[in-house]
Short mmCIF file of C-alpha atoms and ligand atoms in Angstrom, two decimals:
data_model
loop_
_atom_site.label_atom_id
_atom_site.label_comp_id
_atom_site.label_asym_id
_atom_site.label_seq_id
_atom_site.Cartn_x
_atom_site.Cartn_y
_atom_site.Cartn_z
CA MET A 1 0.00 0.00 0.00
CA PRO A 2 1.38 3.44 -0.87
CA ASP A 3 2.04 5.65 2.12
CA PRO A 4 -0.72 8.32 1.93
CA ALA A 5 1.55 10.83 3.66
CA VAL A 6 4.08 10.49 0.86
CA THR A 7 1.71 10.36 -2.10
CA ALA A 8 -0.67 13.05 -0.78
CA ASN A 9 0.75 15.66 -3.14
CA PHE A 10 0.33 13.53 -6.22
CA SER A 11 -2.88 13.08 -8.21
CA ALA A 12 -4.54 9.78 -9.15
CA ALA A 13 -3.46 10.36 -12.78
CA GLU A 14 0.16 10.84 -11.73
CA THR A 15 -0.03 7.70 -9.59
CA ALA A 16 -1.39 5.70 -12.55
CA LEU A 17 1.48 6.92 -14.72
CA MET A 18 4.03 5.85 -12.10
CA GLU A 19 2.35 2.43 -12.00
CA ARG A 20 2.97 2.23 -15.76
CA VAL A 21 6.62 3.12 -15.06
CA PHE A 22 6.84 0.09 -12.73
CA GLU A 23 5.38 -2.17 -15.42
CA LEU A 24 8.10 -1.01 -17.80
CA ALA A 25 10.87 -1.29 -15.21
CA ALA A 26 9.79 -4.85 -14.38
CA LYS A 27 10.60 -5.90 -17.96
CA GLY A 28 14.26 -5.63 -16.99
CA CYS A 29 13.90 -7.75 -13.83
CA GLN A 30 15.97 -10.64 -15.20
CA THR A 31 18.51 -8.62 -17.15
CA THR A 32 19.58 -5.24 -15.73
CA GLN A 33 21.83 -6.75 -13.06
CA PRO A 34 24.08 -5.20 -11.69
CA ASN A 35 22.19 -2.05 -12.62
CA PRO A 36 18.83 -1.09 -11.07
CA ARG A 37 15.48 -1.80 -12.73
CA VAL A 38 14.21 1.46 -14.21
CA GLY A 39 11.28 2.53 -16.38
CA CYS A 40 10.35 5.94 -17.78
CA VAL A 41 7.22 7.50 -19.24
CA LEU A 42 7.13 10.92 -20.97
CA VAL A 43 3.81 12.76 -20.87
CA LYS A 44 2.70 15.91 -22.68
CA GLY A 45 -0.79 17.40 -22.64
CA GLY A 46 -2.10 14.36 -20.79
CA GLU A 47 -0.82 12.02 -23.50
CA ILE A 48 2.04 9.51 -23.27
CA VAL A 49 4.58 10.53 -25.92
CA GLY A 50 7.44 8.20 -25.00
CA GLU A 51 8.17 5.06 -22.98
CA GLY A 52 11.32 3.16 -22.19
CA TYR A 53 13.03 0.81 -19.77
CA HIS A 54 16.57 -0.25 -18.99
CA GLY A 55 17.22 -3.68 -20.48
CA PHE A 56 20.90 -4.52 -20.02
CA ALA A 57 23.87 -2.95 -18.24
CA GLY A 58 25.88 -0.97 -20.76
CA GLU A 59 22.83 -0.33 -22.92
CA MET A 60 20.61 2.76 -22.97
CA HIS A 61 18.98 3.86 -19.73
CA ALA A 62 15.19 4.08 -19.47
CA GLU A 63 15.12 7.88 -19.85
CA ARG A 64 17.19 7.77 -23.05
CA GLU A 65 14.96 5.02 -24.47
CA ALA A 66 11.83 7.08 -23.72
CA LEU A 67 13.42 10.23 -25.22
CA LYS A 68 14.34 8.30 -28.37
CA HIS A 69 10.76 7.05 -28.64
CA ALA A 70 9.31 10.55 -28.09
CA GLY A 71 11.64 12.45 -30.44
CA GLU A 72 10.64 16.12 -30.75
CA ARG A 73 7.48 15.47 -28.70
CA ALA A 74 9.68 15.37 -25.57
CA ARG A 75 9.97 19.18 -25.64
CA GLY A 76 7.77 20.54 -22.81
CA ALA A 77 7.00 17.03 -21.49
CA THR A 78 7.02 15.66 -17.92
CA ALA A 79 9.17 12.58 -17.27
CA TYR A 80 7.97 9.93 -14.80
CA VAL A 81 10.74 7.66 -13.59
CA ASN A 82 11.06 5.25 -10.65
CA LEU A 83 14.65 6.24 -9.83
CA GLU A 84 16.39 9.62 -9.79
CA PRO A 85 18.01 10.19 -13.21
CA CYS A 86 21.77 9.63 -13.21
CA CYS A 87 24.12 12.60 -13.51
CA HIS A 88 27.44 10.81 -14.06
CA GLN A 89 29.19 9.45 -17.08
CA GLY A 90 29.21 5.66 -16.87
CA ARG A 91 29.11 3.28 -19.81
CA THR A 92 26.34 5.59 -21.09
CA PRO A 93 26.09 9.41 -20.85
CA PRO A 94 24.20 11.10 -17.97
CA CYS A 95 20.41 10.91 -18.29
CA THR A 96 20.08 14.39 -16.76
CA ASP A 97 21.84 15.86 -19.86
CA GLY A 98 19.50 13.95 -22.16
CA LEU A 99 16.38 15.21 -20.36
CA ILE A 100 17.63 18.81 -20.26
CA ASP A 101 18.75 18.83 -23.91
CA ALA A 102 15.40 17.37 -25.02
CA GLY A 103 13.51 20.19 -23.27
CA VAL A 104 11.75 18.13 -20.58
CA VAL A 105 10.23 20.63 -18.11
CA LYS A 106 9.41 18.44 -15.12
CA VAL A 107 10.67 15.17 -13.62
CA ILE A 108 8.54 13.14 -11.19
CA ALA A 109 10.60 10.39 -9.55
CA ALA A 110 9.64 7.69 -7.09
CA MET A 111 12.91 7.81 -5.16
CA ARG A 112 16.40 9.19 -4.86
CA ASP A 113 19.22 7.03 -6.26
CA PRO A 114 21.19 5.42 -3.37
CA ASN A 115 24.26 5.12 -5.62
CA PRO A 116 26.86 7.49 -4.05
CA LEU A 117 27.73 8.65 -7.58
CA VAL A 118 24.21 10.11 -7.85
CA ALA A 119 22.58 10.46 -4.37
CA GLY A 120 20.60 13.64 -5.04
CA GLY A 121 23.06 15.01 -7.63
CA GLY A 122 20.68 14.14 -10.47
CA PHE A 123 17.87 16.20 -8.92
CA GLU A 124 20.26 19.11 -8.27
CA THR A 125 21.53 19.11 -11.88
CA LEU A 126 17.97 19.15 -13.20
CA LYS A 127 16.90 21.96 -10.85
CA LEU A 128 19.94 24.07 -11.79
CA ALA A 129 18.89 23.74 -15.43
CA GLY A 130 15.38 24.98 -14.56
CA VAL A 131 13.64 21.58 -14.64
CA GLU A 132 10.97 21.19 -11.94
CA VAL A 133 11.56 18.11 -9.75
CA ALA A 134 9.22 16.15 -7.45
CA SER A 135 10.08 12.90 -5.69
CA GLY A 136 8.38 10.32 -3.44
CA LEU A 137 5.53 9.07 -5.64
CA LEU A 138 4.97 5.36 -4.81
CA GLU A 139 8.36 5.29 -3.11
CA GLU A 140 7.66 2.12 -1.12
CA GLN A 141 7.01 0.10 -4.31
CA ALA A 142 10.09 1.65 -5.94
CA ARG A 143 12.25 0.57 -3.02
CA TRP A 144 10.83 -2.96 -3.16
CA LEU A 145 11.49 -3.26 -6.90
CA ASN A 146 15.16 -2.37 -6.41
CA ARG A 147 15.65 -3.88 -2.93
CA GLY A 148 18.79 -5.70 -4.11
CA PHE A 149 20.46 -2.66 -5.65
CA ILE A 150 19.56 -0.50 -2.63
CA THR A 151 20.89 -3.08 -0.15
CA ARG A 152 24.16 -3.40 -2.06
CA MET A 153 24.60 0.38 -2.23
CA GLN A 154 23.63 1.05 1.38
CA SER A 155 24.80 -2.07 3.27
CA GLY A 156 27.58 -3.42 1.05
CA ARG A 157 25.92 -6.81 0.67
CA PRO A 158 23.23 -8.34 -1.56
CA TRP A 159 19.58 -8.82 -0.57
CA VAL A 160 19.18 -12.45 0.56
CA LYS A 161 16.06 -14.28 -0.59
CA LEU A 162 15.68 -17.73 0.93
CA LYS A 163 13.62 -20.25 -0.99
CA SER A 164 12.40 -23.47 0.56
CA ALA A 165 9.87 -26.14 -0.30
CA ALA A 166 8.30 -28.01 2.61
CA THR A 167 5.37 -30.10 3.73
CA LEU A 168 2.38 -28.51 5.42
CA ASP A 169 4.10 -29.06 8.78
CA GLY A 170 7.31 -27.37 7.59
CA ARG A 171 9.45 -30.46 6.86
CA THR A 172 11.78 -30.68 3.88
CA ALA A 173 12.68 -34.40 3.94
CA ASP A 174 12.03 -37.58 5.92
CA ALA A 175 14.18 -38.66 8.87
CA ASP A 176 16.68 -40.30 6.46
CA GLY A 177 17.00 -37.08 4.48
CA PHE A 178 15.01 -38.45 1.53
CA SER A 179 12.61 -36.18 -0.35
CA LYS A 180 11.41 -35.76 -3.90
CA TRP A 181 8.77 -33.46 -5.39
CA ILE A 182 7.37 -32.02 -2.16
CA THR A 183 5.66 -29.43 -4.34
CA GLY A 184 4.12 -29.66 -7.83
CA SER A 185 5.35 -28.62 -11.25
CA GLU A 186 3.83 -25.10 -11.04
CA ALA A 187 5.85 -24.21 -7.93
CA ARG A 188 8.98 -25.72 -9.43
CA SER A 189 8.52 -23.64 -12.59
CA GLU A 190 8.16 -20.53 -10.48
CA VAL A 191 11.49 -21.27 -8.82
CA GLN A 192 13.05 -21.03 -12.29
CA LEU A 193 11.80 -17.43 -12.45
CA LEU A 194 13.18 -16.71 -8.97
CA ARG A 195 16.57 -17.93 -10.18
CA ALA A 196 16.35 -15.90 -13.39
CA GLU A 197 15.72 -12.71 -11.39
CA SER A 198 18.66 -13.35 -9.04
CA SER A 199 22.26 -12.30 -9.50
CA ALA A 200 23.39 -15.57 -7.95
CA VAL A 201 22.01 -18.85 -6.60
CA VAL A 202 23.80 -19.83 -3.40
CA THR A 203 23.90 -23.31 -1.89
CA GLY A 204 25.79 -25.38 0.67
CA ILE A 205 28.05 -28.34 0.09
CA GLY A 206 25.48 -30.54 1.88
CA THR A 207 22.97 -29.98 -0.93
CA VAL A 208 25.60 -30.53 -3.64
CA LEU A 209 26.65 -33.86 -2.09
CA ALA A 210 23.07 -35.00 -1.46
CA ASP A 211 21.34 -33.93 -4.70
CA ASP A 212 24.04 -33.00 -7.23
CA PRO A 213 21.81 -30.15 -8.52
CA GLN A 214 22.55 -27.85 -11.48
CA LEU A 215 20.83 -24.77 -9.99
CA ASN A 216 20.73 -23.07 -13.39
CA VAL A 217 17.79 -21.49 -15.21
CA ARG A 218 16.03 -23.86 -17.57
CA LEU A 219 13.60 -21.49 -19.27
CA GLU A 220 13.22 -20.59 -22.92
CA ASN A 221 14.86 -17.32 -24.01
CA VAL A 222 17.20 -17.02 -21.03
CA HIS A 223 19.41 -13.97 -21.58
CA ARG A 224 21.62 -14.44 -18.56
CA GLN A 225 22.41 -17.30 -16.18
CA PRO A 226 22.80 -16.32 -12.51
CA MET A 227 26.15 -17.09 -10.92
CA ARG A 228 26.19 -20.37 -9.00
CA VAL A 229 27.86 -20.08 -5.60
CA ILE A 230 28.84 -23.00 -3.38
CA LEU A 231 29.87 -22.66 0.26
CA ASP A 232 32.26 -25.51 0.92
CA SER A 233 34.61 -24.81 3.84
CA GLN A 234 36.53 -28.11 3.55
CA LEU A 235 36.59 -28.27 -0.26
CA SER A 236 34.64 -31.53 -0.32
CA MET A 237 32.99 -30.88 -3.67
CA PRO A 238 33.63 -33.50 -6.34
CA LEU A 239 35.28 -32.24 -9.52
CA ASP A 240 32.45 -33.69 -11.58
CA ALA A 241 29.60 -32.02 -9.64
CA LYS A 242 26.84 -31.01 -12.07
CA ILE A 243 26.63 -27.49 -10.59
CA ILE A 244 29.98 -26.70 -12.24
CA GLY A 245 28.41 -27.05 -15.69
CA ASP A 246 30.86 -25.53 -18.17
CA GLY A 247 32.67 -23.80 -15.28
CA ASP A 248 31.51 -20.39 -16.35
CA ASN A 249 30.01 -18.16 -13.66
CA VAL A 250 30.71 -20.51 -10.74
CA LEU A 251 32.17 -19.27 -7.44
CA LEU A 252 33.43 -21.71 -4.82
CA PHE A 253 34.09 -20.34 -1.33
CA THR A 254 36.39 -22.40 0.86
CA CYS A 255 38.68 -22.25 3.90
CA SER A 256 40.72 -25.22 2.68
CA ASP A 257 44.42 -24.86 1.86
CA ASP A 258 44.33 -27.79 -0.56
CA TYR A 259 45.97 -25.87 -3.40
CA ASP A 260 46.05 -28.88 -5.74
CA LYS A 261 42.29 -29.25 -5.59
CA GLN A 262 41.80 -25.50 -5.81
CA GLY A 263 43.93 -25.56 -8.97
CA ALA A 264 41.90 -28.43 -10.41
CA PHE A 265 38.70 -26.39 -9.96
CA ALA A 266 40.36 -23.31 -11.44
CA GLU A 267 41.27 -25.37 -14.52
CA LEU A 268 37.59 -26.17 -14.93
CA GLY A 269 36.88 -22.42 -14.97
CA VAL A 270 35.58 -22.25 -11.38
CA GLU A 271 36.55 -19.13 -9.42
CA VAL A 272 37.87 -20.36 -6.05
CA LEU A 273 37.69 -17.77 -3.25
CA HIS A 274 39.68 -18.52 -0.14
CA GLN A 275 38.65 -17.31 3.32
CA VAL A 276 40.40 -17.81 6.65
CA GLY A 277 36.98 -18.43 8.18
CA ASP A 278 36.05 -18.95 11.78
CA GLN A 279 37.14 -22.32 13.18
CA ASN A 280 37.50 -23.61 9.62
CA ARG A 281 34.01 -22.52 8.58
CA LEU A 282 33.14 -19.77 6.16
CA VAL A 283 31.93 -16.50 7.69
CA LEU A 284 28.66 -15.64 5.97
CA GLU A 285 28.95 -11.85 6.32
CA GLU A 286 32.31 -12.01 4.55
CA VAL A 287 30.84 -14.21 1.83
CA LEU A 288 28.08 -11.65 1.26
CA ALA A 289 30.53 -8.74 1.21
CA GLU A 290 32.52 -10.59 -1.46
CA LEU A 291 29.34 -11.25 -3.47
CA ALA A 292 28.66 -7.48 -3.35
CA ASN A 293 32.15 -7.01 -4.84
CA TRP A 294 31.01 -9.33 -7.61
CA GLN A 295 28.12 -6.87 -8.08
CA CYS A 296 25.39 -9.20 -6.84
CA ASN A 297 22.20 -7.31 -6.01
CA GLU A 298 19.92 -10.20 -5.05
CA ILE A 299 20.89 -13.73 -4.19
CA LEU A 300 18.62 -16.75 -3.99
CA LEU A 301 19.59 -19.06 -1.13
CA GLU A 302 18.64 -22.61 -2.15
CA ALA A 303 20.31 -24.64 0.54
CA GLY A 304 19.50 -27.26 3.13
CA GLN A 305 18.61 -26.81 6.76
CA THR A 306 22.21 -26.29 7.94
CA LEU A 307 23.15 -23.32 5.75
CA CYS A 308 19.65 -21.81 5.81
CA GLY A 309 19.76 -22.05 9.62
CA ALA A 310 23.17 -20.34 9.72
CA PHE A 311 21.97 -17.44 7.54
CA LEU A 312 18.88 -17.07 9.72
CA GLN A 313 20.85 -17.17 12.96
CA ASP A 314 23.20 -14.48 11.63
CA SER A 315 20.15 -12.31 10.75
CA LEU A 316 21.10 -12.45 7.08
CA VAL A 317 17.80 -13.62 5.58
CA ASP A 318 15.95 -10.58 4.20
CA GLU A 319 13.10 -12.38 2.49
CA ALA A 320 11.70 -15.90 2.67
CA VAL A 321 9.76 -17.50 -0.17
CA LEU A 322 8.28 -20.65 1.29
CA TYR A 323 6.33 -23.21 -0.74
CA TYR A 324 4.08 -25.68 1.09
CA GLY A 325 2.89 -28.93 -0.50
CA GLY A 326 -0.09 -30.91 0.79
CA SER A 327 1.62 -33.61 2.87
CA MET A 328 3.07 -33.98 6.37
CA LEU A 329 6.19 -35.69 7.71
CA GLY A 330 5.95 -35.17 11.46
CA ASP A 331 8.60 -34.18 13.96
CA ARG A 332 11.20 -36.67 12.71
CA GLY A 333 11.25 -35.08 9.28
CA LYS A 334 13.99 -32.53 8.52
CA SER A 335 13.01 -28.95 9.28
CA VAL A 336 13.62 -25.91 7.06
CA PHE A 337 16.23 -24.64 9.54
CA VAL A 338 18.51 -26.05 12.19
CA SER A 339 20.10 -23.71 14.69
CA ASP A 340 23.32 -24.22 16.68
CA ALA A 341 21.60 -23.12 19.87
CA ALA A 342 17.98 -22.98 20.99
CA ILE A 343 16.24 -19.77 19.88
CA SER A 344 14.31 -18.24 22.76
CA PHE A 345 10.83 -16.96 22.09
CA ASP A 346 11.89 -13.37 22.79
CA SER A 347 14.83 -13.50 20.37
CA ARG A 348 13.00 -15.28 17.54
CA PRO A 349 13.53 -13.71 14.10
CA GLU A 350 10.34 -11.89 13.14
CA PHE A 351 9.01 -11.57 9.62
CA VAL A 352 6.19 -9.59 8.03
CA ILE A 353 4.06 -11.82 5.80
CA GLN A 354 3.67 -9.98 2.50
CA SER A 355 1.55 -12.45 0.55
CA ALA A 356 0.00 -15.92 0.61
CA ASP A 357 -1.04 -17.42 -2.74
CA MET A 358 -1.95 -20.71 -4.34
CA ILE A 359 0.55 -21.95 -6.93
CA GLY A 360 -1.22 -24.87 -8.57
CA PRO A 361 -2.02 -27.27 -5.71
CA ASP A 362 0.59 -25.70 -3.38
CA ALA A 363 0.75 -22.56 -1.24
CA ARG A 364 3.42 -19.88 -1.43
CA ILE A 365 4.10 -17.51 1.45
CA THR A 366 6.42 -14.56 0.98
CA ALA A 367 7.70 -12.87 4.12
CA VAL A 368 10.21 -10.10 4.82
CA HIS A 369 12.43 -9.85 7.88
CA LYS A 370 11.22 -6.95 10.03
CA ALA A 371 14.70 -5.44 10.26
CA SER A 372 15.22 -5.67 6.48
CA LYS A 373 11.86 -4.02 5.86
CA ALA A 374 12.78 -1.16 8.21
CA ARG A 375 16.22 -0.77 6.58
CA LEU A 376 14.68 -0.66 3.13
CA ALA A 377 12.25 2.08 4.15
CA ALA A 378 14.95 4.24 5.76
N1 NAP B 401 13.35 -28.32 0.36
C1 NAP B 401 14.17 -27.44 -0.16
O1 NAP B 401 13.74 -26.38 -0.60
C2 NAP B 401 15.64 -27.75 -0.20
C3 NAP B 401 16.52 -26.87 -0.84
C4 NAP B 401 17.88 -27.19 -0.85
C5 NAP B 401 18.31 -28.36 -0.24
N2 NAP B 401 17.41 -29.19 0.35
C6 NAP B 401 17.84 -30.44 0.98
O2 NAP B 401 18.74 -30.16 2.01
C7 NAP B 401 19.55 -31.32 2.21
C8 NAP B 401 20.96 -30.89 2.51
O3 NAP B 401 20.95 -30.13 3.70
P1 NAP B 401 22.26 -29.87 4.49
O4 NAP B 401 21.85 -29.12 5.69
O5 NAP B 401 23.01 -31.13 4.64
O6 NAP B 401 23.13 -29.01 3.49
P2 NAP B 401 23.31 -27.44 3.18
O7 NAP B 401 22.61 -26.63 4.19
O8 NAP B 401 22.95 -27.22 1.75
O9 NAP B 401 24.87 -27.30 3.33
C9 NAP B 401 25.39 -27.38 4.60
C10 NAP B 401 26.88 -27.19 4.57
O10 NAP B 401 27.21 -25.86 4.20
C11 NAP B 401 28.54 -25.64 4.63
N3 NAP B 401 28.76 -24.33 5.17
C12 NAP B 401 29.67 -23.42 4.74
N4 NAP B 401 29.66 -22.34 5.47
C13 NAP B 401 28.75 -22.52 6.44
C14 NAP B 401 28.33 -21.73 7.53
N5 NAP B 401 28.85 -20.52 7.78
N6 NAP B 401 27.38 -22.20 8.33
C15 NAP B 401 26.81 -23.42 8.10
N7 NAP B 401 27.19 -24.22 7.08
C16 NAP B 401 28.16 -23.77 6.24
C17 NAP B 401 28.79 -26.66 5.75
O11 NAP B 401 29.77 -27.58 5.31
P3 NAP B 401 31.32 -27.19 5.52
O12 NAP B 401 31.49 -26.77 6.95
O13 NAP B 401 32.05 -28.39 5.13
O14 NAP B 401 31.51 -26.07 4.59
C18 NAP B 401 27.48 -27.37 5.91
O15 NAP B 401 27.59 -28.71 6.26
C19 NAP B 401 19.45 -32.15 0.97
O16 NAP B 401 18.83 -33.36 1.26
C20 NAP B 401 18.60 -31.32 0.02
O17 NAP B 401 17.71 -32.12 -0.70
C21 NAP B 401 16.09 -28.91 0.39
#
């Protein structure tokens, strides 16, 4: 729900136009990484004269696309955009220059750009050139759309989305660790989309040894495969694990000093990242900081109960996407998380449930950690 205090100064027509901007920006959800998802609509005399969105890093920004579409009709127009226009020369020229040169008279943005290279500078440049600027329209939705980019810019780590599939009573496997198809094909297809929208899919060595998964995107027309990241403190991964694929885009974190095996993985194309660790175990905060260096905005954690539990205990799960199939396994089944120590009721991690939907015969609950939600709004 939009915050009425923030949107009070904007009309219903302006709000509808910003909603169109979000539709456009969402088209880049699987491809703009590491850049933010941005859409732009140009309006003159109540009519849309140009639309655009950012598709791929290095290619034209949304504002430039919309200006190209509008041509001369951009003169005297208002630009609606979900993120403050950039004012720095990157791989493409500053969008502020494009808007000013085209004669745009007003810019309505949803939010300021958290990138330190912009951070209000875009608005200032526009104002100095005589362009009217307003910001804050549907800001909460804008922050949600770019939660990964914002988290990387502000906290120096990616947004962590945990995905798990469980029985109705929250069990992921039987007492022997066996499980197959807890949820149906619809939920499994949706997980492909979750992967496609992520910068990286992260898993633990336990899952690699148990399931030998590929963790890639198997959809038609895939433009980009997410990185696959394995956390393997002891370097126990077999050299023929399927997750390695052709070796491209695979990061292996380890504390092991087995340089021969590290070299063997490097020969396969795998990027081996060594960490001193804590008592021979990888430190998750350091892993996330390194993934931010690799320009990861959002990561999808698809791991077993050990690694998921460790992320949760370290307060590093921002969002949980939990699928529930219609069966039960009882208290001897494996749970979604294990924790090193008992979690007291008062210190339990608290989440805000955002949505609950049916996905074919299964249910999907999406929840956001309360602290992450507060950080995102700040
Ligand atoms: N239902 C689902 O959605 C789902 C999804 C994925 C997996 N699974 C299931 O989960 C099972 C595997 O679970 P699992 O718990 O054995 O494996 P896991 O959670 O995938 O991996 C656990 C391993 O991660 C490594 N690790 C590295 N850094 C760590 C850290 N800081 N804290 C904790 N662990 C760290 C540890 O091994 P080292 O110390 O040697 O590094 C640990 O044993 C499989 O049966 C698989 O089918 C289910």
